[in-house]
Amino acid sequence: MKIATWNINGVRARLDNLVAWLKESSPDIVGLQEIKTVDEGFPRAEIEALGYHVETHGQKGFNGVALLSKIRPDEVNRGLPGGDGDEQSRFMEGVFSVKGGVIRFCCLYLPNGNPPDDPVKYPYKLSWMDRLAAFAEDRLALEEPLILAGDYNVIPEPHDCWDVKAWEKDALYLPPTRQAFRRLENLGFTDAVRASTDAAPLYTFWDYQAGCWPKNNGIRIDHLMLSAEASDRLVSTGIEKHVRNWEKPSDHVPVVAVLDFAAV
DNA sequence: ATGGTCGTGGTACGA
């Protein structure tokens, strides 16, 4: 079972890349972030033609997440609990049958939070992270393999960015952000990529501006967080960096993991 | 030269 997360930065602008990548990588379950379209605008037919089931949680112009899967989910839930009046489409959950049980795969697009002195944006990020931790704690009680996959907009550690000086005052790196991320680790979630390699640095995002990609000025903000029941089955991970060299790339690349689960 | 780019929707904003 191969799982993946990818902030695609506009699914309609990225359709050719998405199709090419699905054909090449052939993941079983994919969480997409920043589809930047309403549900009706998602290029559903093109993805279904590749044998994928498509579930979306869209929004006009911004945000939006989707779940693509070779197997049909038994259950899909949209929206992160606890956000009374939160209109932003940033979270969805799918439950999939596998041999011997289920896996629960959540696709999340965590708020950016910049600028940190804005009266709304950084508090929204931190409260969203609180809601995510509460959700995670609730789901952990099910004792299922649980994957929290997505664009966290969190640089977990100093070696996850090309220059700490450039990021230390940023909402992606400020101490409260990293503390909130560590709460997930302390609940028992494993950062799959970090757990399966000693290599550093590892990046998943390179800004379009300032020649960040050719200079390898990247950050690692897209994560696959695994509950104990999932990390027990972790085989390998990868950051599909070559996709950043394709024409009209997203500024993020796919992050994948292979887990030792078999289809029903 | 001290910025530099995208996508979306509509000529601003978020990242």
mmCIF file of N, CA and C in Angstrom, chain A residues 34-128:
data_model
loop_
_atom_site.group_PDB
_atom_site.id
_atom_site.type_symbol
_atom_site.label_atom_id
_atom_site.label_comp_id
_atom_site.label_asym_id
_atom_site.label_seq_id
_atom_site.Cartn_x
_atom_site.Cartn_y
_atom_site.Cartn_z
ATOM 1 N N GLU A 34 -4.693 22.310 -1.613
ATOM 2 C CA GLU A 34 -4.772 23.501 -2.465
ATOM 3 C C GLU A 34 -5.253 23.154 -3.879
ATOM 4 N N ILE A 35 -6.373 22.470 -3.947
ATOM 5 C CA ILE A 35 -6.947 22.211 -5.268
ATOM 6 C C ILE A 35 -7.504 23.506 -5.874
ATOM 7 N N LYS A 36 -7.823 24.478 -5.033
ATOM 8 C CA LYS A 36 -8.224 25.829 -5.475
ATOM 9 C C LYS A 36 -9.410 25.809 -6.437
ATOM 10 N N THR A 37 -10.341 24.943 -6.159
ATOM 11 C CA THR A 37 -11.559 24.931 -6.971
ATOM 12 C C THR A 37 -12.716 24.399 -6.133
ATOM 13 N N VAL A 38 -13.912 24.738 -6.558
ATOM 14 C CA VAL A 38 -15.101 24.098 -5.989
ATOM 15 C C VAL A 38 -15.166 22.654 -6.484
ATOM 16 N N ASP A 39 -15.979 21.847 -5.834
ATOM 17 C CA ASP A 39 -16.071 20.421 -6.183
ATOM 18 C C ASP A 39 -16.374 20.223 -7.668
ATOM 19 N N GLU A 40 -17.261 21.056 -8.195
ATOM 20 C CA GLU A 40 -17.687 20.903 -9.596
ATOM 21 C C GLU A 40 -16.555 21.192 -10.571
ATOM 22 N N GLY A 41 -15.543 21.934 -10.122
ATOM 23 C CA GLY A 41 -14.438 22.289 -11.003
ATOM 24 C C GLY A 41 -13.321 21.260 -11.036
ATOM 25 N N PHE A 42 -13.395 20.253 -10.181
ATOM 26 C CA PHE A 42 -12.326 19.250 -10.125
ATOM 27 C C PHE A 42 -12.356 18.390 -11.392
ATOM 28 N N PRO A 43 -11.212 18.163 -11.999
ATOM 29 C CA PRO A 43 -11.169 17.354 -13.237
ATOM 30 C C PRO A 43 -11.361 15.868 -12.939
ATOM 31 N N ARG A 44 -12.546 15.581 -12.479
ATOM 32 C CA ARG A 44 -12.901 14.250 -11.980
ATOM 33 C C ARG A 44 -12.749 13.168 -13.053
ATOM 34 N N ALA A 45 -13.300 13.433 -14.248
ATOM 35 C CA ALA A 45 -13.319 12.391 -15.283
ATOM 36 C C ALA A 45 -11.906 11.958 -15.657
ATOM 37 N N GLU A 46 -10.992 12.930 -15.734
ATOM 38 C CA GLU A 46 -9.618 12.608 -16.136
ATOM 39 C C GLU A 46 -8.931 11.710 -15.099
ATOM 40 N N ILE A 47 -9.260 11.903 -13.841
ATOM 41 C CA ILE A 47 -8.637 11.102 -12.773
ATOM 42 C C ILE A 47 -9.326 9.744 -12.653
ATOM 43 N N GLU A 48 -10.635 9.748 -12.800
ATOM 44 C CA GLU A 48 -11.361 8.474 -12.768
ATOM 45 C C GLU A 48 -10.928 7.574 -13.922
ATOM 46 N N ALA A 49 -10.579 8.189 -15.055
ATOM 47 C CA ALA A 49 -10.138 7.408 -16.222
ATOM 48 C C ALA A 49 -8.863 6.614 -15.918
ATOM 49 N N LEU A 50 -8.123 7.061 -14.885
ATOM 50 C CA LEU A 50 -6.900 6.358 -14.495
ATOM 51 C C LEU A 50 -7.186 5.280 -13.456
ATOM 52 N N GLY A 51 -8.451 5.110 -13.120
ATOM 53 C CA GLY A 51 -8.816 4.064 -12.169
ATOM 54 C C GLY A 51 -8.903 4.535 -10.730
ATOM 55 N N TYR A 52 -8.984 5.854 -10.540
ATOM 56 C CA TYR A 52 -9.052 6.382 -9.171
ATOM 57 C C TYR A 52 -10.467 6.812 -8.808
ATOM 58 N N HIS A 53 -10.802 6.541 -7.570
ATOM 59 C CA HIS A 53 -12.004 7.100 -6.976
ATOM 60 C C HIS A 53 -11.654 8.513 -6.492
ATOM 61 N N VAL A 54 -12.565 9.451 -6.661
ATOM 62 C CA VAL A 54 -12.292 10.860 -6.347
ATOM 63 C C VAL A 54 -13.292 11.378 -5.322
ATOM 64 N N GLU A 55 -12.767 11.917 -4.226
ATOM 65 C CA GLU A 55 -13.602 12.624 -3.248
ATOM 66 C C GLU A 55 -12.997 14.007 -3.050
ATOM 67 N N THR A 56 -13.838 15.032 -3.061
ATOM 68 C CA THR A 56 -13.310 16.390 -2.947
ATOM 69 C C THR A 56 -13.985 17.147 -1.809
ATOM 70 N N HIS A 57 -13.269 18.126 -1.331
ATOM 71 C CA HIS A 57 -13.816 19.091 -0.376
ATOM 72 C C HIS A 57 -13.281 20.450 -0.822
ATOM 73 N N GLY A 58 -13.969 21.027 -1.807
ATOM 74 C CA GLY A 58 -13.437 22.198 -2.491
ATOM 75 C C GLY A 58 -13.896 23.519 -1.902
ATOM 76 N N GLN A 59 -13.324 24.571 -2.464
ATOM 77 C CA GLN A 59 -13.649 25.942 -2.059
ATOM 78 C C GLN A 59 -13.274 26.845 -3.221
ATOM 79 N N LYS A 60 -14.043 27.888 -3.429
ATOM 80 C CA LYS A 60 -13.791 28.779 -4.555
ATOM 81 C C LYS A 60 -12.472 29.539 -4.385
ATOM 82 N N GLY A 61 -11.562 29.311 -5.316
ATOM 83 C CA GLY A 61 -10.358 30.136 -5.380
ATOM 84 C C GLY A 61 -9.205 29.749 -4.479
ATOM 85 N N PHE A 62 -9.520 29.304 -3.270
ATOM 86 C CA PHE A 62 -8.451 29.042 -2.296
ATOM 87 C C PHE A 62 -8.625 27.662 -1.654
ATOM 88 N N ASN A 63 -7.554 27.229 -1.016
ATOM 89 C CA ASN A 63 -7.614 26.013 -0.189
ATOM 90 C C ASN A 63 -8.187 24.827 -0.985
ATOM 91 N N GLY A 64 -8.961 23.972 -0.330
ATOM 92 C CA GLY A 64 -9.563 22.820 -0.998
ATOM 93 C C GLY A 64 -8.660 21.601 -0.922
ATOM 94 N N VAL A 65 -9.249 20.462 -0.554
ATOM 95 C CA VAL A 65 -8.508 19.208 -0.452
ATOM 96 C C VAL A 65 -9.263 18.123 -1.218
ATOM 97 N N ALA A 66 -8.544 17.049 -1.539
ATOM 98 C CA ALA A 66 -9.171 15.932 -2.252
ATOM 99 C C ALA A 66 -8.497 14.635 -1.844
ATOM 100 N N LEU A 67 -9.261 13.560 -1.962
ATOM 101 C CA LEU A 67 -8.742 12.209 -1.732
ATOM 102 C C LEU A 67 -8.917 11.413 -3.012
ATOM 103 N N LEU A 68 -7.825 10.892 -3.527
ATOM 104 C CA LEU A 68 -7.856 10.002 -4.685
ATOM 105 C C LEU A 68 -7.445 8.614 -4.192
ATOM 106 N N SER A 69 -8.148 7.590 -4.627
ATOM 107 C CA SER A 69 -7.812 6.256 -4.128
ATOM 108 C C SER A 69 -8.206 5.182 -5.133
ATOM 109 N N LYS A 70 -7.360 4.163 -5.199
ATOM 110 C CA LYS A 70 -7.674 3.037 -6.086
ATOM 111 C C LYS A 70 -8.832 2.227 -5.526
ATOM 112 N N ILE A 71 -8.946 2.209 -4.195
ATOM 113 C CA ILE A 71 -10.091 1.524 -3.590
ATOM 114 C C ILE A 71 -11.079 2.567 -3.084
ATOM 115 N N ARG A 72 -12.336 2.261 -3.200
ATOM 116 C CA ARG A 72 -13.383 3.185 -2.788
ATOM 117 C C ARG A 72 -13.414 3.283 -1.257
ATOM 118 N N PRO A 73 -13.448 4.503 -0.717
ATOM 119 C CA PRO A 73 -13.527 4.606 0.748
ATOM 120 C C PRO A 73 -14.882 4.118 1.267
ATOM 121 N N ASP A 74 -14.850 3.495 2.450
ATOM 122 C CA ASP A 74 -16.095 3.049 3.087
ATOM 123 C C ASP A 74 -16.842 4.228 3.691
ATOM 124 N N GLU A 75 -16.066 5.269 4.030
ATOM 125 C CA GLU A 75 -16.634 6.411 4.734
ATOM 126 C C GLU A 75 -15.770 7.625 4.415
ATOM 127 N N VAL A 76 -16.418 8.778 4.237
ATOM 128 C CA VAL A 76 -15.681 10.030 4.007
ATOM 129 C C VAL A 76 -16.301 11.113 4.885
ATOM 130 N N ASN A 77 -15.453 11.872 5.561
ATOM 131 C CA ASN A 77 -15.935 13.001 6.368
ATOM 132 C C ASN A 77 -15.186 14.257 5.957
ATOM 133 N N ARG A 78 -15.925 15.348 5.865
ATOM 134 C CA ARG A 78 -15.333 16.619 5.440
ATOM 135 C C ARG A 78 -15.347 17.633 6.574
ATOM 136 N N GLY A 79 -14.232 18.355 6.708
ATOM 137 C CA GLY A 79 -14.140 19.402 7.716
ATOM 138 C C GLY A 79 -13.544 18.886 9.013
ATOM 139 N N LEU A 80 -12.711 19.725 9.636
ATOM 140 C CA LEU A 80 -12.094 19.377 10.914
ATOM 141 C C LEU A 80 -13.046 19.764 12.038
ATOM 142 N N PRO A 81 -13.404 18.817 12.910
ATOM 143 C CA PRO A 81 -14.343 19.144 13.980
ATOM 144 C C PRO A 81 -13.845 20.307 14.859
ATOM 145 N N GLY A 82 -14.790 20.994 15.429
ATOM 146 C CA GLY A 82 -14.469 22.047 16.389
ATOM 147 C C GLY A 82 -14.396 23.441 15.804
ATOM 148 N N GLY A 83 -14.573 23.555 14.504
ATOM 149 C CA GLY A 83 -14.438 24.878 13.901
ATOM 150 C C GLY A 83 -15.789 25.511 13.655
ATOM 151 N N ASP A 84 -16.377 26.010 14.703
ATOM 152 C CA ASP A 84 -17.691 26.622 14.568
ATOM 153 C C ASP A 84 -17.581 27.838 13.654
ATOM 154 N N GLY A 85 -18.227 27.769 12.499
ATOM 155 C CA GLY A 85 -18.181 28.887 11.556
ATOM 156 C C GLY A 85 -16.940 28.933 10.689
ATOM 157 N N ASP A 86 -16.064 27.936 10.782
ATOM 158 C CA ASP A 86 -14.874 27.898 9.930
ATOM 159 C C ASP A 86 -15.288 27.471 8.523
ATOM 160 N N GLU A 87 -15.178 28.398 7.576
ATOM 161 C CA GLU A 87 -15.645 28.157 6.203
ATOM 162 C C GLU A 87 -14.547 27.597 5.305
ATOM 163 N N GLN A 88 -13.323 27.480 5.807
ATOM 164 C CA GLN A 88 -12.207 27.111 4.944
ATOM 165 C C GLN A 88 -12.102 25.592 4.795
ATOM 166 N N SER A 89 -12.001 25.168 3.533
ATOM 167 C CA SER A 89 -11.945 23.726 3.230
ATOM 168 C C SER A 89 -10.512 23.238 3.314
ATOM 169 N N ARG A 90 -10.179 22.656 4.456
ATOM 170 C CA ARG A 90 -8.793 22.282 4.733
ATOM 171 C C ARG A 90 -8.622 20.864 5.248
ATOM 172 N N PHE A 91 -9.697 20.109 5.335
ATOM 173 C CA PHE A 91 -9.558 18.805 5.992
ATOM 174 C C PHE A 91 -10.591 17.819 5.485
ATOM 175 N N MET A 92 -10.170 16.601 5.205
ATOM 176 C CA MET A 92 -11.118 15.511 4.968
ATOM 177 C C MET A 92 -10.493 14.189 5.368
ATOM 178 N N GLU A 93 -11.360 13.239 5.628
ATOM 179 C CA GLU A 93 -10.964 11.958 6.197
ATOM 180 C C GLU A 93 -11.626 10.842 5.397
ATOM 181 N N GLY A 94 -10.876 9.809 5.099
ATOM 182 C CA GLY A 94 -11.444 8.643 4.431
ATOM 183 C C GLY A 94 -11.057 7.379 5.179
ATOM 184 N N VAL A 95 -11.978 6.422 5.226
ATOM 185 C CA VAL A 95 -11.707 5.129 5.856
ATOM 186 C C VAL A 95 -11.709 4.067 4.762
ATOM 187 N N PHE A 96 -10.645 3.278 4.727
ATOM 188 C CA PHE A 96 -10.458 2.303 3.656
ATOM 189 C C PHE A 96 -10.286 0.902 4.235
ATOM 190 N N SER A 97 -10.973 -0.059 3.635
ATOM 191 C CA SER A 97 -10.802 -1.451 4.064
ATOM 192 C C SER A 97 -9.501 -2.013 3.505
ATOM 193 N N VAL A 98 -8.771 -2.682 4.389
ATOM 194 C CA VAL A 98 -7.585 -3.425 3.965
ATOM 195 C C VAL A 98 -7.692 -4.817 4.583
ATOM 196 N N LYS A 99 -6.829 -5.698 4.159
ATOM 197 C CA LYS A 99 -6.876 -7.059 4.689
ATOM 198 C C LYS A 99 -6.695 -7.017 6.212
ATOM 199 N N GLY A 100 -7.646 -7.521 6.918
ATOM 200 C CA GLY A 100 -7.559 -7.571 8.369
ATOM 201 C C GLY A 100 -8.114 -6.368 9.100
ATOM 202 N N GLY A 101 -8.644 -5.377 8.375
ATOM 203 C CA GLY A 101 -9.183 -4.211 9.082
ATOM 204 C C GLY A 101 -9.356 -3.000 8.189
ATOM 205 N N VAL A 102 -9.047 -1.841 8.746
ATOM 206 C CA VAL A 102 -9.183 -0.597 7.981
ATOM 207 C C VAL A 102 -7.938 0.257 8.192
ATOM 208 N N ILE A 103 -7.742 1.234 7.299
ATOM 209 C CA ILE A 103 -6.843 2.338 7.603
ATOM 210 C C ILE A 103 -7.635 3.625 7.437
ATOM 211 N N ARG A 104 -7.295 4.568 8.270
ATOM 212 C CA ARG A 104 -7.982 5.861 8.286
ATOM 213 C C ARG A 104 -6.983 6.909 7.795
ATOM 214 N N PHE A 105 -7.315 7.562 6.701
ATOM 215 C CA PHE A 105 -6.382 8.494 6.050
ATOM 216 C C PHE A 105 -6.989 9.890 6.066
ATOM 217 N N CYS A 106 -6.308 10.821 6.704
ATOM 218 C CA CYS A 106 -6.786 12.205 6.769
ATOM 219 C C CYS A 106 -5.888 13.090 5.922
ATOM 220 N N CYS A 107 -6.520 13.956 5.143
ATOM 221 C CA CYS A 107 -5.814 14.886 4.274
ATOM 222 C C CYS A 107 -6.020 16.288 4.836
ATOM 223 N N LEU A 108 -4.932 16.970 5.154
ATOM 224 C CA LEU A 108 -5.072 18.263 5.802
ATOM 225 C C LEU A 108 -4.203 19.332 5.147
ATOM 226 N N TYR A 109 -4.742 20.528 5.136
ATOM 227 C CA TYR A 109 -4.016 21.710 4.664
ATOM 228 C C TYR A 109 -4.044 22.732 5.798
ATOM 229 N N LEU A 110 -2.979 22.692 6.578
ATOM 230 C CA LEU A 110 -2.923 23.498 7.790
ATOM 231 C C LEU A 110 -2.684 24.967 7.433
ATOM 232 N N PRO A 111 -3.359 25.888 8.119
ATOM 233 C CA PRO A 111 -3.208 27.308 7.773
ATOM 234 C C PRO A 111 -1.758 27.775 7.815
ATOM 235 N N ASN A 112 -1.423 28.667 6.903
ATOM 236 C CA ASN A 112 -0.067 29.216 6.817
ATOM 237 C C ASN A 112 0.264 30.065 8.051
ATOM 238 N N GLY A 113 -0.621 30.980 8.405
ATOM 239 C CA GLY A 113 -0.442 31.748 9.635
ATOM 240 C C GLY A 113 0.320 33.051 9.515
ATOM 241 N N ASN A 114 0.850 33.345 8.341
ATOM 242 C CA ASN A 114 1.578 34.607 8.168
ATOM 243 C C ASN A 114 0.634 35.728 7.752
ATOM 244 N N PRO A 115 0.946 36.979 8.127
ATOM 245 C CA PRO A 115 2.041 37.353 9.021
ATOM 246 C C PRO A 115 1.685 37.071 10.475
ATOM 247 N N PRO A 116 2.681 36.700 11.288
ATOM 248 C CA PRO A 116 2.384 36.268 12.654
ATOM 249 C C PRO A 116 1.801 37.365 13.544
ATOM 250 N N ASP A 117 2.001 38.631 13.165
ATOM 251 C CA ASP A 117 1.433 39.707 13.996
ATOM 252 C C ASP A 117 0.025 40.097 13.541
ATOM 253 N N ASP A 118 -0.497 39.423 12.525
ATOM 254 C CA ASP A 118 -1.874 39.672 12.099
ATOM 255 C C ASP A 118 -2.817 39.227 13.228
ATOM 256 N N PRO A 119 -3.875 40.013 13.484
ATOM 257 C CA PRO A 119 -4.766 39.660 14.602
ATOM 258 C C PRO A 119 -5.537 38.363 14.390
ATOM 259 N N VAL A 120 -5.628 37.922 13.145
ATOM 260 C CA VAL A 120 -6.457 36.746 12.850
ATOM 261 C C VAL A 120 -5.627 35.528 12.435
ATOM 262 N N LYS A 121 -4.617 35.745 11.585
ATOM 263 C CA LYS A 121 -4.024 34.614 10.865
ATOM 264 C C LYS A 121 -3.243 33.640 11.747
ATOM 265 N N TYR A 122 -2.362 34.173 12.595
ATOM 266 C CA TYR A 122 -1.580 33.240 13.416
ATOM 267 C C TYR A 122 -2.448 32.580 14.493
ATOM 268 N N PRO A 123 -3.318 33.347 15.154
ATOM 269 C CA PRO A 123 -4.234 32.682 16.099
ATOM 270 C C PRO A 123 -5.081 31.592 15.427
ATOM 271 N N TYR A 124 -5.505 31.835 14.186
ATOM 272 C CA TYR A 124 -6.280 30.813 13.459
ATOM 273 C C TYR A 124 -5.444 29.553 13.253
ATOM 274 N N LYS A 125 -4.189 29.740 12.877
ATOM 275 C CA LYS A 125 -3.309 28.583 12.704
ATOM 276 C C LYS A 125 -3.192 27.783 14.005
ATOM 277 N N LEU A 126 -2.907 28.483 15.090
ATOM 278 C CA LEU A 126 -2.689 27.779 16.361
ATOM 279 C C LEU A 126 -3.977 27.108 16.853
ATOM 280 N N SER A 127 -5.109 27.768 16.658
ATOM 281 C CA SER A 127 -6.352 27.134 17.111
ATOM 282 C C SER A 127 -6.685 25.934 16.218
ATOM 283 N N TRP A 128 -6.340 26.033 14.942
ATOM 284 C CA TRP A 128 -6.538 24.895 14.030
ATOM 285 C C TRP A 128 -5.670 23.715 14.483
#
